[in-house]
């Protein structure tokens, strides 16, 4: 599959993940952890990120990179790839969290706005890692 087509599919997947991440972040930061900076700016983004990772992985596995998945390997491969995907996304997330915190410190914007800006920066890195390492051609 052409890398451009796959990237467009990835952007669609990322958009879905962004909606999930933003919705969960908003719910957590405004209703569950609204009393403190740590809960609002650290715990809420971590939990919302994990919700988005799961959704993005499912779409990636069954749609974006389905031609690179060996379905004969079954559930073990699914879990192995999920672990690798989650690890790579988590590393990119740490970069994103750092960017989020820098934006918040410099501009004082709401956590949701800071998160969206940080996602834009980290999205390309995430695609490259996913395409070239997690779901690489076999």
XYZ file of N, CA and C in Angstrom:
414
model
N 0.852 -1.185 0.000
C 0.000 0.000 0.000
C 0.891 1.240 0.000
N 0.492 2.208 -0.728
C 1.203 3.467 -0.819
C 1.274 4.128 0.559
N 2.449 4.659 0.925
C 2.635 5.274 2.234
C 1.735 6.497 2.422
N 1.448 7.213 1.344
C 0.562 8.372 1.438
C -0.863 7.952 1.796
N -1.349 6.898 1.174
C -2.690 6.382 1.491
C -2.734 5.922 2.946
N -1.684 5.207 3.348
C -1.634 4.735 4.734
C -1.582 5.914 5.704
N -0.849 6.965 5.345
C -0.762 8.143 6.209
C -2.126 8.830 6.335
N -2.863 8.911 5.234
C -4.209 9.496 5.288
C -5.107 8.673 6.210
N -5.011 7.333 6.104
C -5.775 6.469 7.006
C -5.340 6.697 8.453
N -4.038 6.850 8.656
C -3.508 7.101 9.993
C -4.044 8.409 10.557
N -4.128 9.430 9.706
C -4.665 10.721 10.152
C -6.118 10.557 10.598
N -6.898 9.775 9.838
C -8.278 9.505 10.243
C -8.345 8.783 11.577
N -7.465 7.799 11.740
C -7.379 7.082 13.014
C -6.990 8.037 14.131
N -6.014 8.885 13.845
C -5.568 9.853 14.844
C -6.677 10.831 15.211
N -7.472 11.206 14.229
C -8.593 12.111 14.507
C -9.586 11.449 15.459
N -9.853 10.162 15.228
C -10.737 9.429 16.136
C -10.131 9.380 17.535
N -8.843 9.067 17.597
C -8.153 9.039 18.884
C -8.153 10.392 19.568
N -8.017 11.448 18.775
C -8.028 12.804 19.326
C -9.381 13.129 19.943
N -10.442 12.728 19.262
C -11.783 12.960 19.809
C -11.954 12.196 21.127
N -11.550 10.941 21.136
C -11.660 10.131 22.358
C -10.787 10.723 23.456
N -9.544 11.029 23.131
C -8.615 11.606 24.108
C -9.174 12.904 24.682
N -9.639 13.784 23.812
C -10.141 15.085 24.251
C -11.398 14.947 25.101
N -12.311 14.082 24.687
C -13.542 13.879 25.455
C -13.239 13.309 26.836
N -12.414 12.269 26.889
C -12.061 11.663 28.177
C -11.289 12.663 29.034
N -10.361 13.410 28.421
C -9.601 14.422 29.162
C -10.528 15.484 29.741
N -11.454 15.947 28.941
C -12.395 16.956 29.423
C -13.227 16.416 30.590
N -13.753 15.201 30.430
C -14.563 14.609 31.510
C -13.756 14.450 32.788
N -12.551 13.913 32.655
C -11.723 13.692 33.843
C -11.264 15.001 34.479
N -10.775 15.933 33.649
C -10.225 17.167 34.212
C -11.302 18.088 34.773
N -12.511 18.026 34.233
C -13.573 18.900 34.729
C -14.440 18.264 35.814
N -14.494 16.935 35.847
C -15.405 16.296 36.801
C -14.712 15.390 37.811
N -13.662 14.708 37.431
C -13.022 13.770 38.353
C -11.837 14.384 39.086
N -11.036 15.187 38.388
C -9.812 15.735 38.975
C -9.769 17.249 38.878
N -10.889 17.916 39.104
C -10.954 19.363 38.895
C -10.385 20.182 40.046
N -9.957 19.534 41.128
C -9.518 20.284 42.295
C -8.014 20.557 42.332
N -7.232 19.880 41.518
C -5.790 20.084 41.640
C -5.046 20.013 40.328
N -3.922 20.696 40.284
C -3.089 20.749 39.087
C -2.595 19.370 38.695
N -2.107 18.584 39.632
C -1.552 17.253 39.346
C -2.594 16.357 38.664
N -3.792 16.303 39.201
C -4.849 15.485 38.615
C -5.288 15.987 37.265
N -5.381 17.317 37.140
C -5.866 17.900 35.891
C -4.822 17.859 34.777
N -3.571 18.143 35.088
C -2.546 18.276 34.055
C -1.635 17.064 33.896
N -1.715 16.079 34.788
C -0.870 14.891 34.648
C -1.710 13.607 34.609
N -2.524 13.364 35.635
C -3.298 12.121 35.703
C -4.355 12.059 34.602
N -5.117 13.118 34.425
C -6.165 13.128 33.397
C -5.605 12.884 31.995
N -4.504 13.568 31.586
C -3.960 13.284 30.256
C -3.442 11.854 30.101
N -2.902 11.272 31.157
C -2.411 9.892 31.066
C -3.580 8.931 30.826
N -4.651 9.075 31.584
C -5.804 8.191 31.429
C -6.508 8.390 30.085
N -6.645 9.642 29.672
C -7.299 9.887 28.384
C -6.440 9.365 27.236
N -5.138 9.460 27.397
C -4.213 8.938 26.395
C -4.365 7.427 26.245
N -4.463 6.705 27.342
C -4.602 5.250 27.273
C -5.917 4.837 26.602
N -6.964 5.584 26.832
C -8.233 5.305 26.151
C -8.074 5.483 24.639
N -7.381 6.537 24.245
C -7.156 6.794 22.820
C -6.219 5.761 22.199
N -5.198 5.331 22.930
C -4.261 4.320 22.417
C -5.005 3.035 22.080
N -5.864 2.605 22.968
C -6.615 1.377 22.720
C -7.483 1.509 21.466
N -8.191 2.609 21.350
C -9.037 2.828 20.169
C -8.186 2.896 18.897
N -7.087 3.636 18.948
C -6.219 3.755 17.774
C -5.602 2.425 17.390
N -5.212 1.635 18.373
C -4.627 0.335 18.064
C -5.637 -0.566 17.352
N -6.841 -0.603 17.855
C -7.864 -1.446 17.230
C -8.101 -1.038 15.774
N -8.175 0.260 15.518
C -8.370 0.731 14.146
C -7.124 0.430 13.300
N -5.962 0.632 13.868
C -4.720 0.361 13.144
C -4.589 -1.112 12.785
N -4.873 -1.963 13.742
C -4.727 -3.405 13.556
C -5.713 -3.938 12.519
N -6.956 -3.512 12.613
C -7.998 -4.072 11.757
C -8.241 -3.281 10.462
N -7.625 -2.093 10.329
C -7.891 -1.284 9.139
C -6.613 -0.734 8.487
N -5.878 0.091 9.194
C -4.755 0.804 8.577
C -3.637 -0.145 8.150
N -3.241 -1.050 9.024
C -2.134 -1.956 8.735
C -2.591 -3.414 8.660
N -3.844 -3.642 8.313
C -4.367 -5.016 8.278
C -3.610 -5.897 7.294
N -3.055 -5.308 6.239
C -2.291 -6.094 5.265
C -0.931 -6.542 5.807
N -0.506 -5.984 6.924
C 0.769 -6.359 7.538
C 0.587 -7.241 8.770
N -0.641 -7.620 9.042
C -0.945 -8.467 10.194
C -1.146 -9.893 9.706
N -0.496 -10.820 10.367
C -0.650 -12.233 10.033
C -1.732 -12.816 10.945
N -2.947 -12.897 10.432
C -4.074 -13.353 11.256
C -3.912 -14.795 11.711
N -3.061 -15.551 11.042
C -2.828 -16.944 11.445
C -2.122 -17.019 12.802
N -1.432 -15.961 13.188
C -0.721 -15.946 14.473
C -1.660 -15.650 15.636
N -2.851 -15.216 15.340
C -3.916 -15.092 16.322
C -3.725 -14.051 17.411
N -4.306 -14.385 18.554
C -4.402 -13.450 19.675
C -3.039 -13.112 20.271
N -2.090 -14.049 20.218
C -0.738 -13.762 20.740
C -0.104 -12.608 19.981
N -0.225 -12.634 18.649
C 0.333 -11.540 17.860
C -0.406 -10.238 18.165
N -1.713 -10.317 18.295
C -2.516 -9.142 18.623
C -1.994 -8.492 19.913
N -1.781 -9.314 20.944
C -1.296 -8.783 22.220
C 0.143 -8.296 22.134
N 0.985 -9.022 21.414
C 2.389 -8.616 21.265
C 2.476 -7.270 20.547
N 1.721 -7.136 19.473
C 1.716 -5.869 18.743
C 1.109 -4.741 19.579
N 0.083 -5.069 20.361
C -0.511 -4.048 21.233
C 0.499 -3.567 22.269
N 1.244 -4.492 22.836
C 2.263 -4.105 23.825
C 3.316 -3.198 23.183
N 3.794 -3.571 21.989
C 4.786 -2.752 21.285
C 4.190 -1.397 20.896
N 2.947 -1.414 20.417
C 2.265 -0.188 20.015
C 2.087 0.740 21.213
N 1.637 0.179 22.323
C 1.424 0.971 23.524
C 2.738 1.545 24.032
N 3.801 0.745 24.000
C 5.110 1.226 24.439
C 5.586 2.387 23.564
N 5.488 2.223 22.246
C 5.941 3.297 21.358
C 5.086 4.548 21.533
N 3.789 4.361 21.658
C 2.905 5.507 21.873
C 3.189 6.175 23.219
N 3.540 5.366 24.203
C 3.845 5.911 25.526
C 5.107 6.764 25.503
N 6.108 6.345 24.742
C 7.318 7.154 24.604
C 6.980 8.470 23.914
N 6.208 8.374 22.841
C 5.779 9.596 22.152
C 4.907 10.441 23.085
N 4.105 9.780 23.921
C 3.265 10.505 24.874
C 4.109 11.312 25.860
N 5.212 10.733 26.313
C 6.065 11.476 27.245
C 6.591 12.752 26.604
N 6.940 12.658 25.336
C 7.345 13.850 24.590
C 6.171 14.826 24.528
N 4.995 14.289 24.209
C 3.793 15.131 24.117
C 3.461 15.777 25.464
N 3.597 15.028 26.546
C 3.314 15.569 27.873
C 4.271 16.707 28.204
N 5.545 16.517 27.845
C 6.514 17.589 28.052
C 6.145 18.841 27.279
N 5.723 18.654 26.042
C 5.302 19.787 25.217
C 4.056 20.437 25.818
N 3.104 19.604 26.253
C 1.878 20.111 26.884
C 2.220 20.987 28.085
N 3.124 20.501 28.938
C 3.485 21.254 30.152
C 4.223 22.548 29.805
N 5.067 22.506 28.781
C 5.756 23.727 28.345
C 4.763 24.762 27.821
N 3.819 24.307 27.014
C 2.807 25.228 26.483
C 1.994 25.832 27.623
N 1.626 24.992 28.587
C 0.840 25.492 29.728
C 1.632 26.538 30.511
N 2.916 26.281 30.720
C 3.755 27.218 31.477
C 3.951 28.536 30.726
N 4.163 28.455 29.411
C 4.422 29.666 28.636
C 3.168 30.477 28.354
N 2.051 29.788 28.080
C 0.847 30.492 27.642
C -0.307 30.448 28.642
N -0.281 29.478 29.576
C -1.347 29.373 30.569
C -2.687 28.935 30.002
N -2.656 28.268 28.858
C -3.886 27.827 28.220
C -4.516 26.667 28.989
N -5.781 26.405 28.704
C -6.510 25.272 29.260
C -5.831 23.975 28.830
N -5.923 22.954 29.676
C -5.265 21.678 29.412
C -5.700 21.057 28.086
N -6.952 21.203 27.709
C -7.441 20.618 26.459
C -6.761 21.289 25.258
N -6.614 22.603 25.287
C -5.949 23.329 24.208
C -4.461 22.958 24.158
N -3.821 22.902 25.317
C -2.410 22.503 25.383
C -2.213 21.101 24.817
N -3.123 20.207 25.140
C -3.040 18.830 24.672
C -3.188 18.753 23.148
N -4.125 19.470 22.588
C -4.321 19.464 21.133
C -3.077 20.002 20.404
N -2.493 21.052 20.935
C -1.284 21.605 20.320
C -0.132 20.606 20.394
N 0.017 19.952 21.521
C 1.087 18.962 21.693
C 0.869 17.755 20.788
N -0.385 17.361 20.569
C -0.693 16.238 19.668
C -0.240 16.524 18.246
N -0.403 17.742 17.805
C 0.010 18.102 16.447
C 1.506 17.883 16.258
N 2.279 18.207 17.266
C 3.724 18.065 17.179
C 4.146 16.599 17.193
N 3.509 15.791 18.012
C 3.944 14.405 18.197
C 3.341 13.418 17.191
N 2.349 13.827 16.422
C 1.656 12.919 15.507
C 2.528 12.324 14.414
N 3.394 13.124 13.832
C 4.251 12.631 12.750
C 5.235 11.598 13.282
N 5.802 11.855 14.445
C 6.724 10.887 15.054
C 6.001 9.568 15.291
N 4.782 9.643 15.765
C 4.002 8.435 16.042
C 3.764 7.623 14.765
N 3.428 8.286 13.664
C 3.221 7.570 12.399
C 4.497 6.864 11.959
N 5.606 7.571 11.990
C 6.869 6.983 11.542
C 7.252 5.753 12.356
N 7.099 5.820 13.658
C 7.421 4.672 14.507
C 6.466 3.521 14.223
N 5.184 3.800 14.135
C 4.191 2.750 13.898
C 4.392 2.095 12.542
N 4.596 2.891 11.506
C 4.750 2.360 10.159
C 6.054 1.581 9.973
N 7.131 2.064 10.560
C 8.448 1.481 10.314
C 8.896 0.437 11.335
N 8.232 0.376 12.478
C 8.662 -0.576 13.500
C 7.546 -1.516 13.965
N 6.407 -0.963 14.356
C 5.341 -1.805 14.915
C 4.700 -2.653 13.819
N 4.212 -2.023 12.769
C 3.548 -2.723 11.671
C 4.443 -2.724 10.432
N 5.727 -2.962 10.607
C 6.664 -2.937 9.471
C 6.370 -4.070 8.507
N 6.847 -3.889 7.278
C 6.697 -4.941 6.265
C 7.496 -6.149 6.697
N 6.926 -7.305 6.498
C 7.613 -8.556 6.889
C 8.181 -9.234 5.680
